[in-house]
Short mmCIF file of C-alpha atoms and ligand atoms in Angstrom, two decimals:
data_model
loop_
_atom_site.label_atom_id
_atom_site.label_comp_id
_atom_site.label_asym_id
_atom_site.label_seq_id
_atom_site.Cartn_x
_atom_site.Cartn_y
_atom_site.Cartn_z
CA MET A 171 -0.12 12.51 -25.98
CA THR A 172 -0.03 13.11 -22.70
CA ARG A 173 2.35 10.63 -20.35
CA LEU A 174 0.80 8.45 -17.87
CA VAL A 175 2.98 8.54 -14.48
CA VAL A 176 1.95 5.50 -11.77
CA VAL A 177 2.62 6.19 -8.39
CA SER A 178 2.23 3.24 -5.85
CA ASN A 179 4.42 1.32 -2.99
CA ARG A 180 5.96 -1.07 -5.09
CA VAL A 181 6.73 -1.39 -8.76
CA ALA A 182 6.24 -4.47 -11.14
CA ASP A 183 7.86 -5.28 -14.70
CA PRO A 184 4.30 -4.25 -17.32
CA ARG A 185 6.10 -6.76 -19.16
CA LYS A 186 5.82 -9.79 -17.34
CA THR A 187 2.09 -10.70 -16.65
CA ALA A 188 1.99 -13.13 -14.22
CA ALA A 189 1.97 -10.22 -11.47
CA GLY A 190 -1.63 -10.73 -10.79
CA GLY A 191 -4.51 -8.15 -10.34
CA LEU A 192 -3.21 -4.69 -9.64
CA ALA A 193 -0.01 -5.10 -10.94
CA VAL A 194 -2.14 -6.67 -14.72
CA ALA A 195 -4.72 -3.32 -14.37
CA LEU A 196 -1.68 -0.94 -14.23
CA ALA A 197 0.80 -2.96 -16.64
CA ASP A 198 -2.03 -2.28 -19.32
CA ALA A 199 -3.04 0.86 -18.04
CA LEU A 200 1.15 2.16 -18.74
CA ASN A 201 1.67 -0.28 -21.88
CA THR A 202 -1.57 1.70 -23.68
CA THR A 203 0.16 4.74 -23.56
CA GLY A 204 3.23 4.38 -22.43
CA GLY A 205 4.70 6.24 -19.57
CA MET A 206 6.45 6.03 -16.25
CA TRP A 207 6.10 3.46 -12.81
CA PHE A 208 7.58 5.24 -9.74
CA GLY A 209 7.92 3.28 -6.41
CA TRP A 210 9.67 1.79 -4.26
CA SER A 211 12.67 -0.55 -5.14
CA GLY A 212 12.12 -3.15 -2.30
CA THR A 213 16.13 -2.65 -1.57
CA ILE A 214 16.42 -1.70 2.49
CA VAL A 215 19.47 0.21 2.73
CA LYS A 216 20.90 -0.42 6.06
CA ASP A 217 20.93 2.81 8.57
CA GLY A 218 23.84 5.04 8.19
CA ALA A 219 24.85 3.94 4.74
CA THR A 220 25.18 6.11 1.62
CA GLY A 221 22.61 5.19 -1.00
CA GLU A 222 19.18 5.49 0.85
CA GLY A 223 16.73 7.96 -1.49
CA GLU A 224 19.05 6.34 -4.16
CA LEU A 225 16.93 6.70 -8.00
CA HIS A 226 16.97 3.88 -10.46
CA THR A 227 15.81 3.94 -14.01
CA GLN A 228 15.27 1.00 -15.66
CA GLN A 229 13.53 0.62 -19.50
CA ALA A 230 11.05 -2.03 -19.69
CA GLY A 231 9.50 -1.60 -23.38
CA ASP A 232 7.41 1.93 -23.39
CA VAL A 233 7.80 2.06 -19.85
CA THR A 234 10.22 3.69 -17.55
CA LEU A 235 10.30 2.03 -14.34
CA ALA A 236 11.57 4.48 -11.76
CA THR A 237 12.20 3.44 -8.00
CA VAL A 238 13.70 4.42 -4.63
CA ASP A 239 15.68 2.65 -2.29
CA LEU A 240 14.53 3.26 1.55
CA SER A 241 16.40 3.13 4.81
CA GLN A 242 15.46 0.78 7.29
CA GLU A 243 14.42 3.51 9.88
CA ASP A 244 11.79 4.86 7.03
CA HIS A 245 10.61 1.90 5.32
CA ASP A 246 9.69 0.27 9.64
CA GLY A 247 7.95 3.44 10.07
CA TYR A 248 6.14 4.15 7.15
CA TYR A 249 5.24 0.87 5.94
CA LEU A 250 5.04 -1.38 8.55
CA GLY A 251 4.11 1.46 11.06
CA TYR A 252 2.14 3.99 9.79
CA SER A 253 1.07 2.35 6.18
CA ASN A 254 0.13 -1.26 8.22
CA ASP A 255 -0.33 -0.55 12.08
CA VAL A 256 -2.55 2.12 11.38
CA LEU A 257 -3.85 3.22 8.45
CA TRP A 258 -4.82 -0.73 7.01
CA PRO A 259 -6.11 -1.87 10.38
CA VAL A 260 -8.01 1.74 11.18
CA PHE A 261 -9.41 1.12 7.61
CA HIS A 262 -10.62 -1.94 7.36
CA TYR A 263 -12.80 -0.93 10.92
CA ARG A 264 -10.04 -3.00 13.07
CA LEU A 265 -9.27 0.02 15.73
CA ASP A 266 -8.66 -3.04 18.15
CA LEU A 267 -5.36 -3.67 15.82
CA ALA A 268 -4.27 -0.22 15.45
CA ARG A 269 -1.17 0.88 17.05
CA PHE A 270 -0.63 4.88 17.07
CA ASP A 271 3.04 4.89 17.48
CA ALA A 272 4.06 8.86 17.58
CA GLY A 273 7.79 8.05 15.21
CA HIS A 274 5.68 5.99 12.73
CA ILE A 275 4.14 9.33 11.23
CA ASP A 276 7.25 11.25 10.89
CA ALA A 277 8.21 8.49 8.61
CA TYR A 278 5.32 7.70 6.89
CA ARG A 279 5.66 12.09 6.13
CA ARG A 280 9.44 11.39 5.41
CA VAL A 281 9.09 8.54 2.84
CA ASN A 282 5.90 10.77 0.90
CA ARG A 283 8.46 13.33 0.69
CA LEU A 284 10.86 11.94 -0.38
CA PHE A 285 8.94 10.05 -3.08
CA ALA A 286 8.15 13.93 -4.32
CA ARG A 287 11.14 15.10 -4.52
CA LYS A 288 12.31 12.08 -6.50
CA LEU A 289 9.61 12.21 -8.64
CA MET A 290 9.95 16.10 -9.21
CA GLY A 291 12.87 15.52 -11.51
CA LEU A 292 10.75 13.66 -13.48
CA LEU A 293 7.83 14.99 -14.29
CA LYS A 294 7.32 16.74 -17.77
CA PRO A 295 4.37 19.44 -17.31
CA ASP A 296 2.01 17.26 -19.05
CA ASP A 297 1.98 14.24 -17.47
CA ILE A 298 -0.81 12.70 -15.59
CA ILE A 299 0.24 11.48 -12.66
CA TRP A 300 -1.93 8.38 -10.98
CA VAL A 301 -0.77 7.65 -7.27
CA HIS A 302 -2.29 4.18 -5.58
CA ASP A 303 -3.15 3.33 -2.10
CA TYR A 304 -3.06 4.42 1.65
CA HIS A 305 0.90 4.51 1.20
CA LEU A 306 0.93 7.75 -0.92
CA ILE A 307 -2.27 9.75 0.82
CA PRO A 308 0.16 12.83 1.39
CA LEU A 309 1.94 12.41 -2.24
CA ALA A 310 0.30 15.15 -3.80
CA ALA A 311 0.47 17.60 -1.42
CA GLU A 312 3.79 16.58 -1.28
CA LEU A 313 3.80 17.55 -5.17
CA ARG A 314 1.72 20.87 -4.90
CA ALA A 315 4.16 21.99 -2.29
CA MET A 316 7.42 21.84 -4.32
CA GLY A 317 5.24 23.33 -7.16
CA CYS A 318 3.81 20.63 -9.03
CA ASN A 319 0.93 21.99 -11.18
CA ASN A 320 0.23 17.98 -13.12
CA ARG A 321 -3.12 16.71 -13.10
CA ILE A 322 -3.14 14.42 -10.08
CA GLY A 323 -5.50 11.43 -9.33
CA PHE A 324 -5.76 9.35 -6.02
CA PHE A 325 -7.18 5.51 -6.00
CA LEU A 326 -8.04 3.78 -2.59
CA HIS A 327 -7.81 0.36 -2.72
CA ILE A 328 -8.72 -0.28 0.33
CA PRO A 329 -12.56 0.78 1.80
CA LEU A 330 -12.71 4.08 3.65
CA PRO A 331 -14.25 3.67 7.08
CA PRO A 332 -16.94 6.10 8.58
CA GLN A 333 -16.27 9.47 9.81
CA THR A 334 -16.25 8.00 13.58
CA VAL A 335 -14.01 5.48 13.09
CA LEU A 336 -11.41 7.31 10.47
CA ALA A 337 -11.42 9.89 13.48
CA ALA A 338 -9.80 7.48 15.99
CA ILE A 339 -6.45 8.65 13.29
CA PRO A 340 -4.43 11.16 15.58
CA GLN A 341 -3.43 12.35 12.25
CA HIS A 342 -6.78 12.05 10.58
CA GLU A 343 -8.12 15.90 9.79
CA TRP A 344 -4.42 16.00 8.33
CA LEU A 345 -5.45 12.84 6.16
CA VAL A 346 -8.42 14.12 4.41
CA ARG A 347 -7.02 17.73 4.29
CA ALA A 348 -4.11 15.94 2.19
CA LEU A 349 -6.63 14.35 0.04
CA PHE A 350 -7.74 17.51 -1.64
CA ALA A 351 -4.60 18.36 -2.91
CA TYR A 352 -5.59 15.64 -5.68
CA ASP A 353 -7.70 16.80 -8.78
CA LEU A 354 -9.76 13.27 -8.43
CA VAL A 355 -9.68 11.00 -5.64
CA GLY A 356 -11.36 7.45 -6.65
CA PHE A 357 -12.92 4.92 -3.98
CA GLN A 358 -13.62 1.14 -4.37
CA SER A 359 -17.62 1.22 -4.05
CA GLU A 360 -20.42 3.51 -3.27
CA ALA A 361 -20.44 3.20 0.37
CA ASP A 362 -16.53 4.34 0.52
CA LEU A 363 -17.50 7.17 -1.43
CA ILE A 364 -20.72 8.49 0.90
CA HIS A 365 -18.20 7.78 3.92
CA PHE A 366 -16.20 10.21 2.14
CA SER A 367 -18.42 12.68 1.60
CA ARG A 368 -20.18 12.84 5.03
CA TYR A 369 -16.91 13.30 6.55
CA VAL A 370 -15.53 16.11 4.66
CA GLN A 371 -19.34 17.80 4.84
CA ALA A 372 -19.31 17.28 9.04
CA GLU A 373 -15.22 17.27 10.06
CA ALA A 374 -14.47 19.57 7.51
CA ASN A 375 -17.51 21.71 6.58
CA ALA A 376 -17.02 21.14 3.01
CA THR A 377 -19.77 22.18 0.89
CA ALA A 378 -21.35 19.67 -1.61
CA LEU A 379 -20.79 21.31 -5.20
CA GLY A 380 -22.82 18.48 -7.12
CA ASN A 381 -21.06 16.16 -9.65
CA ASP A 382 -19.43 14.14 -6.83
CA ARG A 383 -17.14 17.37 -6.20
CA PHE A 384 -16.56 18.72 -2.85
CA ARG A 385 -15.11 22.07 -1.56
CA ALA A 386 -13.14 22.25 1.50
CA TYR A 387 -9.56 23.55 2.64
CA ASN A 388 -9.64 26.24 0.19
CA ARG A 389 -9.87 23.32 -2.77
CA THR A 390 -12.51 21.58 -5.21
CA VAL A 391 -11.52 17.84 -5.24
CA ARG A 392 -13.89 15.30 -7.22
CA ALA A 393 -14.90 11.99 -5.67
CA GLY A 394 -16.20 8.97 -7.22
CA ALA A 395 -16.31 5.40 -7.06
CA PHE A 396 -14.63 3.14 -9.61
CA PRO A 397 -14.73 -0.41 -8.73
CA ILE A 398 -11.89 -2.47 -9.91
CA GLY A 399 -12.91 -5.40 -12.02
CA ILE A 400 -10.46 -8.00 -13.72
CA ASP A 401 -9.34 -8.82 -17.40
CA VAL A 402 -11.73 -11.32 -18.12
CA ASP A 403 -10.66 -12.34 -21.44
CA GLU A 404 -7.20 -13.20 -20.14
CA PHE A 405 -8.39 -14.85 -16.99
CA GLN A 406 -10.97 -16.92 -19.42
CA ALA A 407 -7.79 -17.68 -21.38
CA LEU A 408 -5.64 -18.49 -18.76
CA THR A 409 -8.80 -20.65 -17.70
CA GLN A 410 -8.43 -22.67 -20.69
CA ALA A 411 -4.42 -22.73 -20.98
CA LYS A 412 -2.51 -25.90 -20.76
CA ASP A 413 -1.89 -25.34 -16.85
CA GLY A 414 -5.40 -24.05 -16.06
CA MET A 415 -6.79 -27.28 -17.56
CA ASP A 416 -4.18 -29.49 -16.40
CA MET A 417 -4.88 -28.37 -12.84
CA TYR A 418 -9.19 -28.67 -13.44
CA HIS A 419 -8.64 -32.39 -14.38
CA ARG A 420 -6.47 -33.35 -11.41
CA MET A 421 -9.02 -31.71 -9.05
CA LYS A 422 -11.94 -33.19 -10.45
CA GLU A 423 -10.46 -37.01 -10.56
CA GLU A 424 -9.38 -36.31 -7.22
CA TYR A 425 -12.18 -34.75 -6.16
CA SER A 426 -15.04 -37.14 -8.11
CA ARG A 427 -16.95 -38.31 -5.13
CA ARG A 428 -16.66 -35.09 -3.12
CA LYS A 429 -18.12 -31.60 -3.35
CA LEU A 430 -15.13 -29.59 -3.09
CA LEU A 431 -15.42 -25.39 -1.65
CA LEU A 432 -12.41 -23.20 -2.07
CA GLY A 433 -11.07 -20.39 -0.23
CA VAL A 434 -8.08 -18.48 -1.76
CA GLU A 435 -6.70 -15.50 -0.01
CA ARG A 436 -4.07 -13.54 1.61
CA LEU A 437 -3.89 -14.60 5.15
CA ASP A 438 -5.08 -10.90 6.01
CA TYR A 439 -7.29 -10.28 9.07
CA SER A 440 -8.98 -8.43 7.21
CA LYS A 441 -10.38 -11.84 5.37
CA GLY A 442 -12.46 -13.33 7.78
CA LEU A 443 -10.76 -16.92 8.02
CA PRO A 444 -11.29 -18.28 11.18
CA GLN A 445 -15.10 -17.35 11.51
CA ARG A 446 -15.05 -19.34 7.73
CA MET A 447 -13.24 -22.25 9.68
CA ARG A 448 -16.24 -21.58 11.98
CA SER A 449 -18.77 -21.76 9.53
CA PHE A 450 -17.68 -24.49 8.11
CA ARG A 451 -17.43 -26.66 11.12
CA THR A 452 -21.25 -25.00 11.93
CA LEU A 453 -21.95 -26.69 8.46
CA LEU A 454 -20.48 -30.19 9.13
CA GLN A 455 -22.19 -30.63 12.60
CA LYS A 456 -25.67 -29.33 11.44
CA TYR A 457 -25.94 -31.06 8.24
CA PRO A 458 -24.30 -34.90 8.40
CA GLU A 459 -24.55 -35.36 5.19
CA ASN A 460 -21.68 -33.21 4.03
CA LEU A 461 -19.10 -35.56 6.35
CA ASN A 462 -17.23 -37.50 4.52
CA SER A 463 -18.49 -35.13 1.16
CA ALA A 464 -17.69 -31.54 1.36
CA THR A 465 -13.70 -30.93 1.12
CA LEU A 466 -12.59 -27.13 1.81
CA ILE A 467 -9.40 -26.29 0.20
CA GLN A 468 -8.28 -23.37 1.69
CA ILE A 469 -4.94 -21.47 0.86
CA ALA A 470 -4.18 -18.10 2.48
CA SER A 471 -0.65 -16.99 1.12
CA PRO A 472 1.86 -15.88 3.64
CA SER A 473 1.30 -11.87 4.20
CA ARG A 474 3.08 -9.73 6.20
CA GLU A 475 4.75 -12.28 8.99
CA ASP A 476 6.92 -10.20 10.53
CA MET A 477 3.86 -8.28 12.23
CA GLY A 478 2.42 -9.35 15.50
CA ALA A 479 -1.45 -9.41 14.33
CA TYR A 480 -0.37 -12.34 11.53
CA ALA A 481 1.79 -14.53 13.83
CA ASP A 482 -1.45 -14.42 15.84
CA LEU A 483 -3.08 -15.03 12.86
CA LEU A 484 -1.64 -17.84 11.72
CA ARG A 485 -1.47 -20.19 14.69
CA GLU A 486 -5.38 -19.46 15.45
CA MET A 487 -5.45 -20.66 11.78
CA GLU A 488 -3.72 -23.91 12.04
CA SER A 489 -5.20 -24.73 15.57
CA LEU A 490 -8.55 -24.62 14.09
CA CYS A 491 -8.25 -26.44 11.47
CA GLY A 492 -6.04 -29.01 13.39
CA SER A 493 -9.14 -29.76 15.58
CA ILE A 494 -11.43 -29.95 13.12
CA ASN A 495 -9.88 -32.28 10.83
CA GLY A 496 -9.00 -33.84 14.48
CA ASP A 497 -12.94 -33.83 15.34
CA TYR A 498 -14.62 -34.95 11.47
CA GLY A 499 -11.30 -36.22 10.01
CA GLU A 500 -11.56 -40.17 8.39
CA LEU A 501 -8.70 -42.41 7.52
CA ASP A 502 -9.84 -41.41 3.81
CA TRP A 503 -10.89 -37.64 4.14
CA MET A 504 -10.21 -34.88 5.59
CA PRO A 505 -12.75 -31.82 5.91
CA ILE A 506 -9.79 -28.93 5.22
CA ARG A 507 -7.01 -28.80 3.01
CA TYR A 508 -5.44 -25.70 4.66
CA MET A 509 -2.25 -24.63 2.51
CA HIS A 510 -0.56 -21.31 3.64
CA ARG A 511 1.64 -20.66 0.98
CA ASN A 512 1.10 -19.08 -2.93
CA VAL A 513 -0.22 -21.03 -5.83
CA ALA A 514 0.73 -20.40 -9.19
CA ARG A 515 -1.32 -17.78 -11.05
CA LYS A 516 -1.42 -19.72 -14.16
CA ARG A 517 -2.98 -22.68 -12.18
CA LEU A 518 -5.51 -21.06 -9.68
CA PRO A 519 -8.10 -20.49 -12.55
CA GLY A 520 -8.61 -24.54 -12.81
CA LEU A 521 -8.66 -24.75 -9.06
CA TYR A 522 -11.41 -22.47 -9.36
CA ARG A 523 -13.47 -24.24 -12.16
CA ALA A 524 -13.39 -27.85 -10.44
CA ALA A 525 -14.55 -25.96 -6.69
CA ARG A 526 -18.62 -26.22 -6.52
CA VAL A 527 -18.74 -23.02 -4.16
CA ALA A 528 -16.49 -20.37 -3.14
CA LEU A 529 -16.36 -18.93 -0.19
CA VAL A 530 -15.10 -15.45 -0.16
CA THR A 531 -15.76 -14.13 3.02
CA PRO A 532 -14.05 -11.07 4.36
CA LEU A 533 -15.02 -9.12 7.08
CA ARG A 534 -14.35 -5.85 5.56
CA ASP A 535 -12.52 -5.76 2.03
CA GLY A 536 -11.94 -2.46 -0.40
CA MET A 537 -13.34 -4.94 -3.66
CA ASN A 538 -12.12 -8.54 -3.72
CA LEU A 539 -10.76 -9.93 -6.83
CA VAL A 540 -10.74 -13.20 -6.37
CA ALA A 541 -14.94 -13.16 -6.50
CA LYS A 542 -14.45 -12.06 -9.79
CA GLU A 543 -11.56 -14.34 -10.87
CA PHE A 544 -13.97 -17.30 -9.43
CA ILE A 545 -16.93 -15.77 -11.61
CA ALA A 546 -14.74 -16.11 -14.71
CA ALA A 547 -12.99 -18.98 -14.15
CA GLN A 548 -16.29 -21.00 -14.39
CA ASP A 549 -18.00 -23.31 -16.92
CA GLU A 550 -21.17 -21.49 -17.60
CA ASN A 551 -22.66 -24.80 -17.90
CA ASP A 552 -21.71 -26.32 -14.89
CA PRO A 553 -20.65 -23.13 -13.05
CA GLY A 554 -19.82 -23.15 -9.09
CA VAL A 555 -21.62 -21.02 -6.53
CA LEU A 556 -19.95 -18.04 -5.00
CA VAL A 557 -20.70 -17.63 -1.21
CA LEU A 558 -19.62 -13.25 -0.67
CA SER A 559 -19.50 -11.66 2.16
CA ARG A 560 -21.56 -8.31 2.59
CA PHE A 561 -19.02 -6.38 3.46
CA ALA A 562 -16.80 -6.85 0.71
CA GLY A 563 -16.81 -4.13 -2.11
CA ALA A 564 -17.54 -6.65 -4.61
CA ALA A 565 -21.13 -7.09 -3.23
CA GLU A 566 -22.20 -4.24 -4.38
CA GLN A 567 -22.05 -5.67 -7.75
CA LEU A 568 -22.73 -9.02 -7.45
CA GLU A 569 -25.75 -8.99 -5.80
CA HIS A 570 -26.27 -12.37 -7.32
CA ALA A 571 -23.98 -14.56 -5.20
CA LEU A 572 -25.15 -15.38 -2.07
CA LEU A 573 -24.33 -12.59 0.26
CA VAL A 574 -23.71 -13.18 3.81
CA ASN A 575 -22.77 -11.59 6.84
CA PRO A 576 -19.49 -13.12 7.94
CA TYR A 577 -19.66 -12.81 11.73
CA ASP A 578 -22.88 -14.87 11.95
CA ILE A 579 -21.57 -18.50 12.04
CA ASP A 580 -24.69 -20.00 12.32
CA GLY A 581 -26.27 -17.74 8.84
CA THR A 582 -22.95 -18.37 6.95
CA ALA A 583 -23.30 -22.02 7.36
CA GLU A 584 -26.96 -22.13 6.33
CA VAL A 585 -25.91 -20.16 2.88
CA ILE A 586 -22.89 -22.77 2.22
CA GLN A 587 -25.78 -25.31 2.64
CA GLN A 588 -27.76 -23.52 0.02
CA ALA A 589 -24.53 -23.14 -2.09
CA LEU A 590 -24.26 -26.46 -1.94
CA GLN A 591 -27.40 -28.25 -2.60
CA MET A 592 -27.96 -25.27 -5.44
CA PRO A 593 -29.98 -26.52 -8.74
CA LEU A 594 -28.07 -26.46 -11.45
CA GLU A 595 -30.72 -24.49 -13.75
CA GLU A 596 -30.62 -21.57 -10.47
CA ARG A 597 -26.95 -22.04 -10.54
CA GLN A 598 -26.75 -20.95 -14.28
CA ALA A 599 -28.65 -18.31 -13.83
CA ARG A 600 -27.03 -16.74 -11.21
CA HIS A 601 -23.78 -17.05 -12.82
CA GLU A 602 -25.06 -15.43 -16.05
CA LYS A 603 -25.91 -12.08 -14.52
CA LEU A 604 -22.60 -12.16 -12.48
CA LEU A 605 -20.58 -12.93 -15.52
CA TYR A 606 -21.99 -10.25 -17.11
CA ARG A 607 -21.68 -7.65 -14.58
CA ILE A 608 -17.82 -8.16 -14.18
CA ARG A 609 -17.69 -8.28 -17.89
CA ARG A 610 -19.28 -4.66 -17.70
CA HIS A 611 -17.02 -3.57 -15.40
CA ASP A 612 -14.13 -5.27 -16.12
CA VAL A 613 -10.21 -3.66 -15.65
CA HIS A 614 -10.22 -1.42 -18.45
CA TRP A 615 -13.16 0.23 -17.58
CA TRP A 616 -11.52 1.39 -14.23
CA ARG A 617 -8.86 2.81 -16.30
CA LYS A 618 -10.60 4.34 -18.38
CA SER A 619 -13.37 5.89 -16.17
CA PHE A 620 -10.99 6.89 -13.94
CA LEU A 621 -8.07 8.27 -15.94
CA ASP A 622 -11.36 10.13 -18.35
CA ALA A 623 -12.80 11.48 -15.17
CA LEU A 624 -9.43 12.38 -14.24
CA ALA A 625 -9.23 14.09 -17.76
CA GLY A 626 -12.44 16.05 -17.28
CA THR A 627 -10.97 17.71 -13.89
CA ASP A 628 -10.86 21.48 -13.82
CA SER A 629 -6.93 22.26 -14.22
CA THR A 630 -7.78 26.01 -13.52
CA ASP A 631 -8.79 25.56 -9.76
CA GLN A 632 -5.52 26.96 -7.91
CA ARG A 633 -3.46 23.27 -7.22
CA ASN A 634 -0.79 24.90 -5.40
CA GLN A 635 -2.61 26.42 -2.34
CA VAL A 636 -3.39 23.17 -0.24
CA SER A 637 -1.08 23.47 2.61
CA LEU A 638 -0.27 20.69 4.54
CA ARG A 639 0.69 21.90 8.09
CA LYS A 640 2.95 19.41 9.85
CA PRO A 641 0.84 16.12 11.00
CA PRO A 642 -0.21 16.41 15.22
CA LEU A 643 1.37 13.53 16.47
CA ASN A 644 -0.42 11.48 19.09
CA GLU A 645 -0.20 13.92 21.83
CA ASP A 646 -1.91 16.73 20.06
CA VAL A 647 -5.26 14.14 19.20
CA SER A 648 -7.54 16.53 21.55
CA ALA A 649 -6.19 19.80 19.85
CA VAL A 650 -7.49 18.17 16.84
CA ASN A 651 -11.03 16.74 17.94
CA ARG A 652 -11.65 20.40 19.28
CA GLY A 653 -10.92 21.33 15.45
P1 LIG B 954 -5.99 -8.04 -1.87
O1 LIG B 954 -6.05 -7.69 -0.23
O2 LIG B 954 -5.01 -8.32 -1.87
O3 LIG B 954 -5.84 -6.65 -2.66
P2 LIG B 954 -7.95 -9.25 -3.80
O4 LIG B 954 -8.76 -8.17 -4.30
O5 LIG B 954 -8.57 -10.27 -3.59
O6 LIG B 954 -6.96 -8.90 -2.28
O7 LIG B 954 -6.86 -9.61 -4.93
C1 LIG B 954 -5.90 -10.57 -4.38
C2 LIG B 954 -4.96 -11.21 -5.60
O8 LIG B 954 -3.99 -11.83 -5.47
C3 LIG B 954 -5.93 -11.92 -6.56
O9 LIG B 954 -5.56 -11.55 -7.93
C4 LIG B 954 -5.91 -13.78 -6.53
O10 LIG B 954 -5.37 -14.43 -7.38
C5 LIG B 954 -4.09 -13.72 -5.97
N1 LIG B 954 -4.07 -14.12 -4.47
C6 LIG B 954 -4.32 -14.30 -3.51
N2 LIG B 954 -3.86 -15.33 -2.63
C7 LIG B 954 -3.45 -15.97 -3.69
C8 LIG B 954 -2.40 -17.42 -3.21
N3 LIG B 954 -2.77 -18.14 -1.83
N4 LIG B 954 -2.00 -17.93 -4.38
C9 LIG B 954 -2.29 -17.24 -5.59
N5 LIG B 954 -2.56 -16.47 -5.73
C10 LIG B 954 -3.40 -15.11 -4.93
C11 LIG B 954 -6.04 -5.17 -2.28
C12 LIG B 954 -7.73 -4.80 -1.31
C13 LIG B 954 -9.00 -5.81 -2.55
C14 LIG B 954 -8.93 -4.95 -3.57
C15 LIG B 954 -7.74 -5.25 -4.38
C16 LIG B 954 -7.52 -4.36 -5.90
O11 LIG B 954 -7.50 -5.81 -0.06
O12 LIG B 954 -10.42 -5.64 -1.48
O13 LIG B 954 -10.24 -5.78 -4.27
O14 LIG B 954 -6.71 -4.24 -3.49
O15 LIG B 954 -8.01 -2.90 -5.69
#
């Protein structure tokens, strides 16, 4: 049997089930076939010290974990710099937050090349390689340049923006050319796939060959939408387990006289948190029957706190929640309970189940697994209502949720009111359809459909022919734009 090699920025021990969405999905894939998981060790070696690039391997059951240390300079440029100060904001349509510092791209390329070099020494000829996310876009091109002939697939967990937004990145042509070194490129949604198709046809003069295959740069790549799901059975079992049920009963008792609304995410500017707080304030203003009743629990786990945009968001959230509670709170009721921390994964399903309404209102999101977890955790006899942003990838599958435009503060407030008032019969009917959708496209379907598609790609198509020139620096933008 061919071995699966998963490559992602961070690596987790697949035997530990507490890991969360993506880690569960990849652990599941690796535990099925056995294989290797390769990525950054999480260790930063002081600049100049020996040990940078050191490879560590460790056996975790049938899975080999192989990790590499990074220097401070490489980590800062590759991870904080290019990945999270360029690719993350631009791919989430936030050109205003992108910082195109020239040094970042060098570190991004250096780390991808370092990963490729270390990985090459561990590969067997029949291995299938599955690369994950925006940190590692040029990995296959680097591997091909070193003579790697294996089948390589790439999955982008975040959105792919339209051509005109993507083209703001000085190295956009270099990045998309790098995607053509893969055999299969997977996106979360049909919208992302359309953006890819339009970009390559407009900017790279690609030919669409049919069956989602595109030819450009002397290579053929297959691209497809593979919406990621959750393990519905596992999440439902977690809901019924002791910690989940304890949490559920505690919340039901604590909020017996109130209607509970819930938001759960990383504190990230893509998640639309300030807009959500403003919509909630509008709800309290326009519908006073919610005073002393509707309570929003907002859990925002700390994320990338060493970056400026995140520190600004933290301050904005504290100020918004403070002012809403100050304006509307009573001695025995606070409209918002805002917590800047993680909730243990085993307790999270109980919290979802106790909520009458979930507010999942990102400004832009690749998929959004919280929406799917909320559906899985509901009591089907008395389910809660999902208010979902139309700009989350999940909205393509979950059209029976109440879809909102999170930028429209008043409109979102109206829909939250509709959710709070929704009769039981309608809640049940919507929930049944939503549950059907998340079951049909669960995480096992995602893994299998991606890997089947990758196995079915044409293996004879000039694997070594993609040539990645040095990425242009910021000052070369005009040259790139001229093509
Ligand atoms: P994220 O942006 O991290 O993922 P999401 O898909 O919602 O977003 O997954 C978050 C996971 O972390 C969920 O499993 C959730 O339960 C958990 N989580 C979030 N906040 C938490 C908290 N405060 N406490 C405990 N657990 C918390 C990226 C993309 C998404 C895409 C996923 C998977 O941005 O669009 O859906 O990858 O591809």
